[in-house]
Coordinates of C-alpha atoms and ligand atoms in Angstrom, one line a residue:
M1 CA -120.6 66.1 -123.1
A2 CA -124.1 67.1 -123.8
A3 CA -123.5 67.5 -127.5
S4 CA -122.1 64.0 -127.6
F5 CA -125.1 62.6 -125.8
V6 CA -127.6 64.2 -128.2
A7 CA -125.7 63.1 -131.3
F8 CA -125.6 59.6 -130.0
Q9 CA -129.2 59.6 -129.1
V10 CA -130.3 60.4 -132.7
H11 CA -128.1 57.8 -134.2
C12 CA -129.1 55.1 -131.7
S13 CA -132.8 55.8 -131.9
A14 CA -132.7 55.3 -135.7
Q15 CA -131.0 52.0 -135.3
K16 CA -133.2 50.7 -132.4
P17 CA -136.8 52.2 -132.7
P18 CA -138.5 49.6 -130.5
I19 CA -136.6 50.7 -127.4
S20 CA -138.2 53.6 -125.5
L21 CA -136.0 56.5 -124.4
N22 CA -137.6 56.2 -121.0
S23 CA -137.1 52.5 -120.6
G24 CA -134.7 51.2 -117.9
H25 CA -133.3 48.9 -120.5
F26 CA -132.2 51.8 -122.7
K27 CA -130.6 53.6 -119.8
T28 CA -128.7 50.5 -118.8
F29 CA -127.7 50.0 -122.3
L30 CA -126.5 53.5 -122.6
S31 CA -124.6 53.5 -119.3
S32 CA -123.0 50.1 -119.7
T33 CA -122.0 49.9 -123.3
I34 CA -122.0 52.2 -126.3
F35 CA -122.4 55.6 -124.8
K36 CA -119.7 55.0 -122.3
L37 CA -116.8 54.1 -124.5
P38 CA -116.0 57.1 -126.7
L39 CA -117.0 59.5 -124.0
R40 CA -114.8 57.8 -121.4
I41 CA -111.9 57.8 -123.8
N42 CA -112.3 61.5 -124.5
V43 CA -112.7 62.4 -120.8
L44 CA -109.8 60.3 -119.8
K45 CA -107.6 61.9 -122.4
A46 CA -108.7 65.3 -121.3
I47 CA -108.1 64.5 -117.7
K48 CA -104.7 63.1 -118.4
K49 CA -103.7 66.0 -120.5
T50 CA -104.8 68.5 -117.8
S51 CA -103.2 66.4 -115.1
V52 CA -99.9 66.3 -116.8
K53 CA -100.0 70.1 -117.3
L54 CA -100.8 70.6 -113.6
V55 CA -98.0 68.3 -112.5
D56 CA -95.6 70.0 -114.9
A57 CA -96.6 73.4 -113.4
F58 CA -96.2 72.0 -109.9
V59 CA -92.7 70.7 -110.7
D60 CA -91.6 73.9 -112.4
S61 CA -92.8 76.0 -109.4
V62 CA -91.4 73.8 -106.6
F63 CA -88.2 72.2 -108.0
E64 CA -85.2 74.1 -109.1
F65 CA -82.6 72.4 -111.3
I66 CA -79.1 73.4 -110.5
D67 CA -75.8 72.3 -112.1
Q68 CA -73.6 69.9 -110.1
P69 CA -70.2 71.4 -109.5
L70 CA -67.5 70.3 -111.9
L71 CA -64.1 70.7 -110.5
P72 CA -61.0 70.5 -112.8
S73 CA -60.2 67.0 -111.5
Q74 CA -63.6 65.8 -112.6
S75 CA -63.4 67.0 -116.2
N76 CA -63.9 63.4 -117.3
F77 CA -67.5 63.8 -116.3
A78 CA -68.0 66.9 -118.4
P79 CA -70.1 66.4 -121.6
I80 CA -68.6 67.0 -125.1
D81 CA -70.3 68.2 -128.2
E82 CA -72.3 65.8 -130.3
L83 CA -71.1 65.4 -133.9
K84 CA -73.6 63.0 -135.6
E85 CA -71.5 63.1 -138.8
A86 CA -68.1 61.3 -139.1
V87 CA -65.0 63.5 -139.4
L88 CA -61.6 62.6 -140.8
V89 CA -58.9 62.3 -138.1
T90 CA -56.0 64.4 -139.3
S91 CA -53.7 64.1 -136.3
I92 CA -52.6 60.9 -134.8
D93 CA -50.0 60.7 -132.0
G94 CA -47.7 57.7 -132.6
E95 CA -48.3 55.1 -135.2
I96 CA -50.9 52.4 -135.9
P97 CA -49.0 49.1 -135.4
D98 CA -48.3 46.8 -138.3
G99 CA -50.9 44.1 -138.7
F100 CA -53.5 46.2 -136.8
P101 CA -56.9 45.1 -138.1
E102 CA -59.3 47.3 -140.0
G103 CA -62.7 47.8 -138.4
V104 CA -64.6 50.0 -135.9
Y105 CA -63.6 50.6 -132.3
L106 CA -66.6 51.6 -130.2
R107 CA -66.9 52.9 -126.7
I108 CA -69.8 54.4 -124.8
G109 CA -70.2 56.5 -121.7
P110 CA -72.5 59.0 -120.1
N111 CA -72.6 62.4 -121.8
P112 CA -75.3 64.4 -119.9
L113 CA -77.7 66.7 -121.8
F114 CA -78.1 70.3 -120.8
G115 CA -74.5 70.9 -119.8
G116 CA -73.9 68.3 -117.2
L117 CA -75.4 66.3 -114.3
K118 CA -78.1 68.1 -112.3
S119 CA -79.4 68.4 -108.8
T120 CA -82.7 69.7 -107.6
K121 CA -83.6 71.7 -104.5
S122 CA -87.1 72.1 -103.2
V123 CA -89.1 72.1 -100.0
F124 CA -88.6 68.3 -100.0
G125 CA -84.8 68.7 -99.9
R126 CA -82.2 67.9 -102.5
S127 CA -81.8 65.1 -104.9
S128 CA -79.0 64.5 -107.4
H129 CA -78.0 62.4 -110.4
M130 CA -75.3 60.0 -109.4
W131 CA -72.1 59.9 -111.4
V132 CA -73.1 57.0 -113.6
E133 CA -76.1 58.9 -114.9
G134 CA -76.1 61.0 -118.0
E135 CA -77.4 60.2 -121.5
G136 CA -75.4 57.6 -123.3
M137 CA -73.1 58.7 -126.1
V138 CA -71.5 56.2 -128.5
H139 CA -68.1 57.0 -129.9
A140 CA -66.8 55.3 -133.0
L141 CA -63.4 55.2 -134.6
Y142 CA -63.5 53.8 -138.1
L143 CA -60.1 52.4 -139.2
G144 CA -59.7 51.6 -142.9
K145 CA -56.6 50.8 -145.0
G146 CA -56.0 52.0 -148.6
V147 CA -54.4 49.9 -151.4
E148 CA -51.0 51.3 -150.6
G149 CA -51.4 50.5 -146.9
N150 CA -52.1 54.1 -145.8
W151 CA -54.7 54.4 -143.0
T152 CA -57.8 56.4 -143.1
V153 CA -59.3 57.1 -139.7
C154 CA -62.7 58.7 -139.0
Y155 CA -64.4 59.6 -135.8
N156 CA -68.0 60.0 -135.0
N157 CA -70.2 60.3 -131.9
R158 CA -73.9 60.4 -131.2
H159 CA -76.2 60.3 -128.3
V160 CA -78.3 57.1 -128.0
E161 CA -81.7 58.4 -128.9
T162 CA -83.8 56.5 -126.5
E163 CA -87.5 57.3 -125.9
T164 CA -86.7 59.4 -122.8
F165 CA -83.8 61.1 -124.6
K166 CA -86.2 62.3 -127.3
L167 CA -88.7 63.3 -124.8
E168 CA -86.3 65.6 -122.9
K169 CA -84.8 66.9 -126.1
Q170 CA -88.2 67.9 -127.3
R171 CA -88.9 69.7 -124.0
N172 CA -85.5 71.3 -124.3
K173 CA -84.9 71.4 -120.6
P174 CA -84.1 68.9 -117.8
S175 CA -87.4 67.2 -117.0
F176 CA -86.9 64.0 -115.1
L177 CA -86.3 64.7 -111.4
P178 CA -83.0 63.1 -110.2
A179 CA -84.1 60.0 -108.2
A180 CA -80.8 58.4 -107.3
E181 CA -79.3 60.1 -104.3
G182 CA -80.1 62.8 -101.9
D183 CA -82.7 63.5 -99.2
S184 CA -85.3 60.7 -99.0
P185 CA -88.4 63.0 -99.2
A186 CA -87.0 64.5 -102.4
I187 CA -86.2 61.1 -103.9
V188 CA -89.7 59.8 -103.0
C189 CA -91.2 62.8 -104.7
A190 CA -89.0 62.3 -107.7
Y191 CA -90.2 58.7 -108.0
L192 CA -93.9 59.7 -107.8
L193 CA -93.7 62.8 -110.1
N194 CA -91.6 61.0 -112.7
M195 CA -94.1 58.2 -112.8
L196 CA -97.0 60.6 -113.0
R197 CA -95.5 62.6 -115.8
F198 CA -93.6 60.1 -117.9
G199 CA -94.7 56.7 -116.7
Q200 CA -91.3 55.7 -115.5
V201 CA -89.0 56.6 -112.6
N202 CA -85.7 56.9 -114.4
K203 CA -84.5 57.8 -117.9
Y204 CA -83.4 55.1 -120.3
L205 CA -79.8 56.0 -120.3
S206 CA -78.3 53.2 -122.4
N207 CA -74.9 54.4 -121.4
T208 CA -73.0 51.5 -119.9
N209 CA -71.9 49.0 -122.6
V210 CA -71.9 48.2 -126.3
I211 CA -72.4 44.6 -127.3
E212 CA -72.7 42.6 -130.5
H213 CA -74.9 39.7 -130.9
S214 CA -75.9 37.9 -134.2
G215 CA -74.3 40.7 -136.2
K216 CA -76.3 43.5 -134.5
L217 CA -75.0 46.1 -132.2
Y218 CA -76.7 47.2 -129.0
T219 CA -76.1 49.8 -126.3
I220 CA -77.2 48.9 -122.8
A221 CA -77.7 50.2 -119.3
E222 CA -79.0 47.8 -116.8
N223 CA -82.2 49.7 -116.0
H224 CA -83.8 48.9 -119.4
L225 CA -83.7 46.9 -122.6
P226 CA -80.8 47.0 -125.1
Q227 CA -81.1 49.6 -127.9
E228 CA -80.0 48.6 -131.3
I229 CA -77.8 51.1 -133.1
D230 CA -76.7 51.4 -136.7
I231 CA -72.9 50.9 -136.8
L232 CA -72.4 53.4 -139.7
T233 CA -74.6 56.3 -138.5
L234 CA -74.8 55.4 -134.8
K235 CA -78.5 56.2 -135.0
A236 CA -80.7 54.4 -132.5
L237 CA -83.0 51.7 -134.0
D238 CA -85.5 49.6 -132.1
M239 CA -85.3 48.3 -128.5
W240 CA -84.5 44.6 -128.3
D241 CA -86.9 42.5 -126.4
V242 CA -86.1 39.2 -128.1
N243 CA -89.4 39.2 -130.1
G244 CA -91.4 40.1 -127.0
A245 CA -90.0 37.3 -124.8
W246 CA -87.9 39.5 -122.5
N247 CA -89.6 42.2 -120.5
L248 CA -87.1 42.8 -117.7
P249 CA -84.1 45.1 -117.5
F250 CA -81.0 43.6 -119.2
T251 CA -77.6 43.3 -117.6
S252 CA -74.9 45.6 -119.0
H253 CA -72.5 42.7 -119.3
P254 CA -74.3 39.6 -120.9
K255 CA -72.0 36.8 -121.9
K256 CA -71.6 34.6 -125.0
A257 CA -71.9 31.0 -124.0
P258 CA -68.8 29.0 -125.1
G259 CA -69.5 26.6 -128.0
T260 CA -73.2 27.5 -128.7
G261 CA -72.8 31.3 -129.2
E262 CA -76.0 31.8 -127.1
L263 CA -76.2 35.0 -125.1
V264 CA -76.7 34.6 -121.3
T265 CA -78.3 37.5 -119.6
F266 CA -80.2 38.4 -116.5
G267 CA -82.4 41.1 -115.2
I268 CA -83.0 42.5 -111.7
S269 CA -86.1 44.1 -110.3
A270 CA -86.8 45.9 -107.0
T271 CA -89.9 43.7 -106.6
K272 CA -90.4 40.0 -107.0
P273 CA -89.2 38.1 -108.9
Y274 CA -86.0 39.9 -108.0
A275 CA -83.8 38.2 -110.6
E276 CA -84.3 36.2 -113.7
L277 CA -81.8 34.6 -116.0
G278 CA -82.3 34.2 -119.7
V279 CA -80.5 32.3 -122.5
I280 CA -80.9 33.8 -126.0
S281 CA -80.4 31.9 -129.2
A282 CA -77.3 32.5 -131.3
D283 CA -79.4 34.2 -134.0
G284 CA -80.9 36.5 -131.4
K285 CA -84.5 35.6 -132.3
E286 CA -85.5 33.4 -129.5
L287 CA -85.3 33.2 -125.7
V288 CA -84.5 29.5 -125.3
H289 CA -84.4 29.4 -121.5
R290 CA -85.8 31.7 -118.8
V291 CA -85.7 31.0 -115.1
D292 CA -86.7 32.8 -111.9
L293 CA -83.7 32.5 -109.6
K294 CA -86.1 32.7 -106.6
L295 CA -84.0 35.1 -104.6
N296 CA -85.2 36.7 -101.4
R297 CA -83.9 40.2 -102.3
C298 CA -82.9 42.3 -105.2
P299 CA -79.1 42.1 -105.6
L300 CA -77.3 45.0 -107.2
S301 CA -75.5 42.5 -109.4
H302 CA -73.8 44.1 -112.4
E303 CA -72.4 41.1 -114.2
I304 CA -73.2 37.5 -114.9
L305 CA -70.5 34.8 -115.6
V306 CA -70.4 31.8 -117.8
T307 CA -68.1 28.7 -118.1
Q308 CA -68.3 25.8 -120.6
R309 CA -71.3 24.3 -118.8
Y310 CA -72.5 26.7 -116.1
N311 CA -73.9 30.1 -115.4
V312 CA -72.6 31.9 -112.3
F313 CA -74.5 34.7 -110.7
L314 CA -74.1 36.8 -107.5
D315 CA -76.6 37.2 -104.7
Y316 CA -74.8 40.1 -103.1
A317 CA -74.9 42.0 -99.8
L318 CA -75.3 45.0 -102.0
T319 CA -79.0 45.3 -102.7
V320 CA -81.7 47.5 -104.0
D321 CA -84.2 48.2 -101.1
L322 CA -87.3 50.2 -101.9
G323 CA -88.6 49.8 -98.3
R324 CA -85.5 51.3 -96.9
L325 CA -85.8 54.3 -99.2
L326 CA -89.3 55.0 -98.0
L327 CA -88.1 54.8 -94.4
G328 CA -85.5 57.5 -95.0
G329 CA -82.5 55.5 -96.0
S330 CA -80.5 55.0 -99.2
L331 CA -82.0 53.0 -102.1
I332 CA -78.8 51.1 -102.3
K333 CA -77.9 49.1 -99.2
Y334 CA -74.7 47.4 -98.4
D335 CA -74.9 45.0 -95.5
K336 CA -71.4 44.1 -94.3
E337 CA -72.9 41.7 -91.8
G338 CA -75.3 40.1 -94.2
Y339 CA -74.8 37.1 -96.5
A340 CA -73.3 37.0 -100.0
R341 CA -73.5 34.0 -102.3
M342 CA -72.3 32.8 -105.6
G343 CA -74.7 30.5 -107.4
V344 CA -73.7 28.0 -110.0
M345 CA -76.3 26.5 -112.3
H346 CA -76.1 24.4 -115.4
R347 CA -76.8 26.5 -118.5
Y348 CA -80.4 25.4 -118.7
G349 CA -81.0 24.6 -115.0
D350 CA -83.7 25.9 -112.7
A351 CA -83.7 27.5 -109.3
D352 CA -83.8 24.2 -107.4
S353 CA -80.6 23.0 -109.2
I354 CA -78.5 26.0 -108.2
Q355 CA -75.4 25.1 -106.1
W356 CA -74.8 28.0 -103.7
F357 CA -71.5 29.0 -102.2
E358 CA -71.4 31.5 -99.4
V359 CA -68.6 34.1 -99.7
K360 CA -67.5 37.0 -97.7
P361 CA -69.7 40.1 -98.4
N362 CA -68.2 42.2 -101.1
C363 CA -69.0 44.8 -103.8
T364 CA -67.5 43.3 -106.9
F365 CA -69.0 45.0 -109.9
H366 CA -66.7 43.7 -112.7
F367 CA -65.1 40.4 -113.3
I368 CA -61.9 39.4 -115.3
N369 CA -62.6 35.8 -116.2
S370 CA -64.4 32.6 -115.2
F371 CA -63.7 29.0 -116.2
E372 CA -63.8 25.4 -115.0
D373 CA -60.7 23.8 -113.6
G374 CA -61.4 20.1 -112.7
D375 CA -64.1 20.2 -110.0
E376 CA -63.7 23.9 -109.5
V377 CA -65.4 26.8 -111.0
V378 CA -62.8 29.6 -111.0
I379 CA -63.9 33.2 -110.9
R380 CA -61.5 36.2 -111.0
G381 CA -62.8 39.7 -110.5
C382 CA -62.1 43.2 -109.2
R383 CA -63.2 42.9 -105.6
A384 CA -64.0 45.9 -103.3
L385 CA -65.3 45.8 -99.8
E386 CA -67.4 48.9 -100.0
S387 CA -69.9 50.2 -102.5
V388 CA -68.6 52.5 -105.2
I389 CA -72.1 54.1 -105.1
P390 CA -72.1 56.7 -102.3
G391 CA -75.0 56.6 -99.8
P392 CA -77.1 59.6 -99.0
D393 CA -74.6 61.2 -96.6
Q394 CA -71.7 60.9 -99.0
G395 CA -73.8 61.9 -102.0
M396 CA -73.8 65.6 -101.2
N397 CA -70.0 65.6 -100.9
K398 CA -69.2 62.9 -103.4
F399 CA -66.3 64.7 -105.0
E400 CA -64.5 64.8 -101.7
W401 CA -65.7 61.2 -101.0
F402 CA -64.4 59.8 -104.2
S403 CA -61.1 61.6 -103.9
R404 CA -60.5 60.1 -100.5
K405 CA -61.8 56.6 -101.3
F406 CA -59.7 56.3 -104.5
R407 CA -56.5 57.8 -103.3
P408 CA -53.3 55.7 -104.0
I409 CA -52.7 53.0 -101.6
E410 CA -49.3 53.1 -99.9
S411 CA -49.1 49.5 -98.9
T412 CA -51.1 46.4 -99.2
E413 CA -48.9 44.1 -97.2
G414 CA -50.7 41.6 -95.1
S415 CA -54.4 40.8 -95.2
L416 CA -56.8 42.6 -97.5
D417 CA -59.2 42.5 -94.6
A418 CA -57.0 44.7 -92.5
M419 CA -57.3 47.7 -94.8
S420 CA -58.5 51.1 -93.5
E421 CA -62.0 52.3 -94.2
D422 CA -60.7 54.6 -96.9
Q423 CA -59.2 51.7 -98.8
L424 CA -62.3 49.6 -99.0
V425 CA -63.8 51.0 -102.2
F426 CA -60.7 50.5 -104.3
P427 CA -61.2 47.3 -106.3
R428 CA -58.4 44.7 -106.3
P429 CA -57.9 41.5 -108.3
Y430 CA -59.4 38.5 -106.5
E431 CA -60.0 34.9 -107.1
W432 CA -62.8 32.6 -105.9
R433 CA -62.7 28.8 -106.4
L434 CA -66.0 27.0 -106.0
N435 CA -65.7 23.3 -105.7
M436 CA -68.7 21.6 -107.3
R437 CA -67.8 18.2 -105.8
T438 CA -67.2 19.2 -102.1
G439 CA -69.3 22.4 -101.9
H440 CA -66.3 24.3 -100.6
A441 CA -65.5 27.9 -101.6
W442 CA -61.9 29.2 -101.5
Q443 CA -60.9 32.8 -102.0
R444 CA -57.6 34.6 -102.3
G445 CA -56.6 38.2 -102.9
I446 CA -54.0 39.1 -105.5
P447 CA -52.6 42.4 -104.3
Y448 CA -50.2 44.2 -106.6
V449 CA -47.1 45.4 -104.8
Q450 CA -44.2 47.2 -106.5
G451 CA -44.7 45.3 -109.8
K452 CA -45.0 41.9 -108.2
H453 CA -48.0 39.8 -107.2
F454 CA -48.3 37.8 -104.1
L455 CA -51.0 35.5 -103.1
H456 CA -52.6 34.6 -99.9
R457 CA -55.2 31.9 -99.6
S458 CA -57.9 31.5 -97.0
R459 CA -60.6 28.9 -96.6
L460 CA -64.0 30.4 -96.3
C461 CA -66.5 27.8 -95.5
P462 CA -66.3 24.0 -94.8
Ligands
FE2_1 FE1 -69.9 47.7 -116.1

């Protein structure tokens, strides 16, 4: 610091001889402008570097990463080796059907680094990754046909190399503390320490879906922006923020608008504004519409729906609740007694134009279809009555919890609402009909019994 001061004094004196070294003006000048800037930058950098090292040392000494148990029945969650280079598929069971198109089949899923999902234990308790966490890996099957009609099939896979992926890969050890489930003190610590060390709470997993828009391919997880990938090499390119116009997370299941080819998306946030909707131009270059939905809570809404004219979104009883986490509860809250709504808005409408339909609280993560039928907006989805994301109590015994919740259902005769607690997580086909003229919402379950469907219909609200 002293050396910098002297060097600066010499230079400054030469430039400004009329100003006395002892004058108040000069001291003010020094402290308020030129002297302060480079020194402040250097000091801040040094402090930041030292702080990060100190926090790293604290984490290494206090938190122990341990492997989550992987039972034989959970082998689907075990990571596989990364290839990065396409290989020829030499063994195919069965035959590729006649008329099957040439092209690329893509899928994506979590493929955790460092051998599998982790938990940590410390004086603050335990925290764990939940089952949807794990770095995204894209799998590609390239199907090409020769002149004689013989197929050539190649396979490749590659991790989605997001910023946080590269960061952990460089450190060569698990670094982000799990912040999804576990004891509240441990989760709060994970939040704070991840923020201090990496500037964000969670990793950019990009592991949930692969979409195409305007000829480009993107991987997505709903906690961050889409990541463009090269279809031939599967290498990650830039993140897609629609030329700087979209700064929110991006739903994993955006929808192509019928007719225009625009992409309808939305993003949720644990703080206000809780949910915003965006319409992106067909060429992917412009955000043509953006609206704050003015919700009073952060809904854990996984999908958005579109029809010819409308956007449909869900204000669920399943919510993200930071305050509850700090008070010792789960970050994810399912309020069976609370309200749940479906909102229908014209493609380019605003929050005041939304027509709301109250429906029975549910945990529908994925939908089958949505369309207009006369005055009705029809929505079909896979409805469950309990969250597929275990709370803190179930989180420690989640393998047992999932095995119980997803066991085969012996009978679904009668009302879906009469199911036992252990049957509530299992999603079933369901239909909602939202009448735009009368404001009525109808719903019906479509249980599957011994190869036959039967319907029951109940009126929800007048
Ligand atoms: Fe999904």
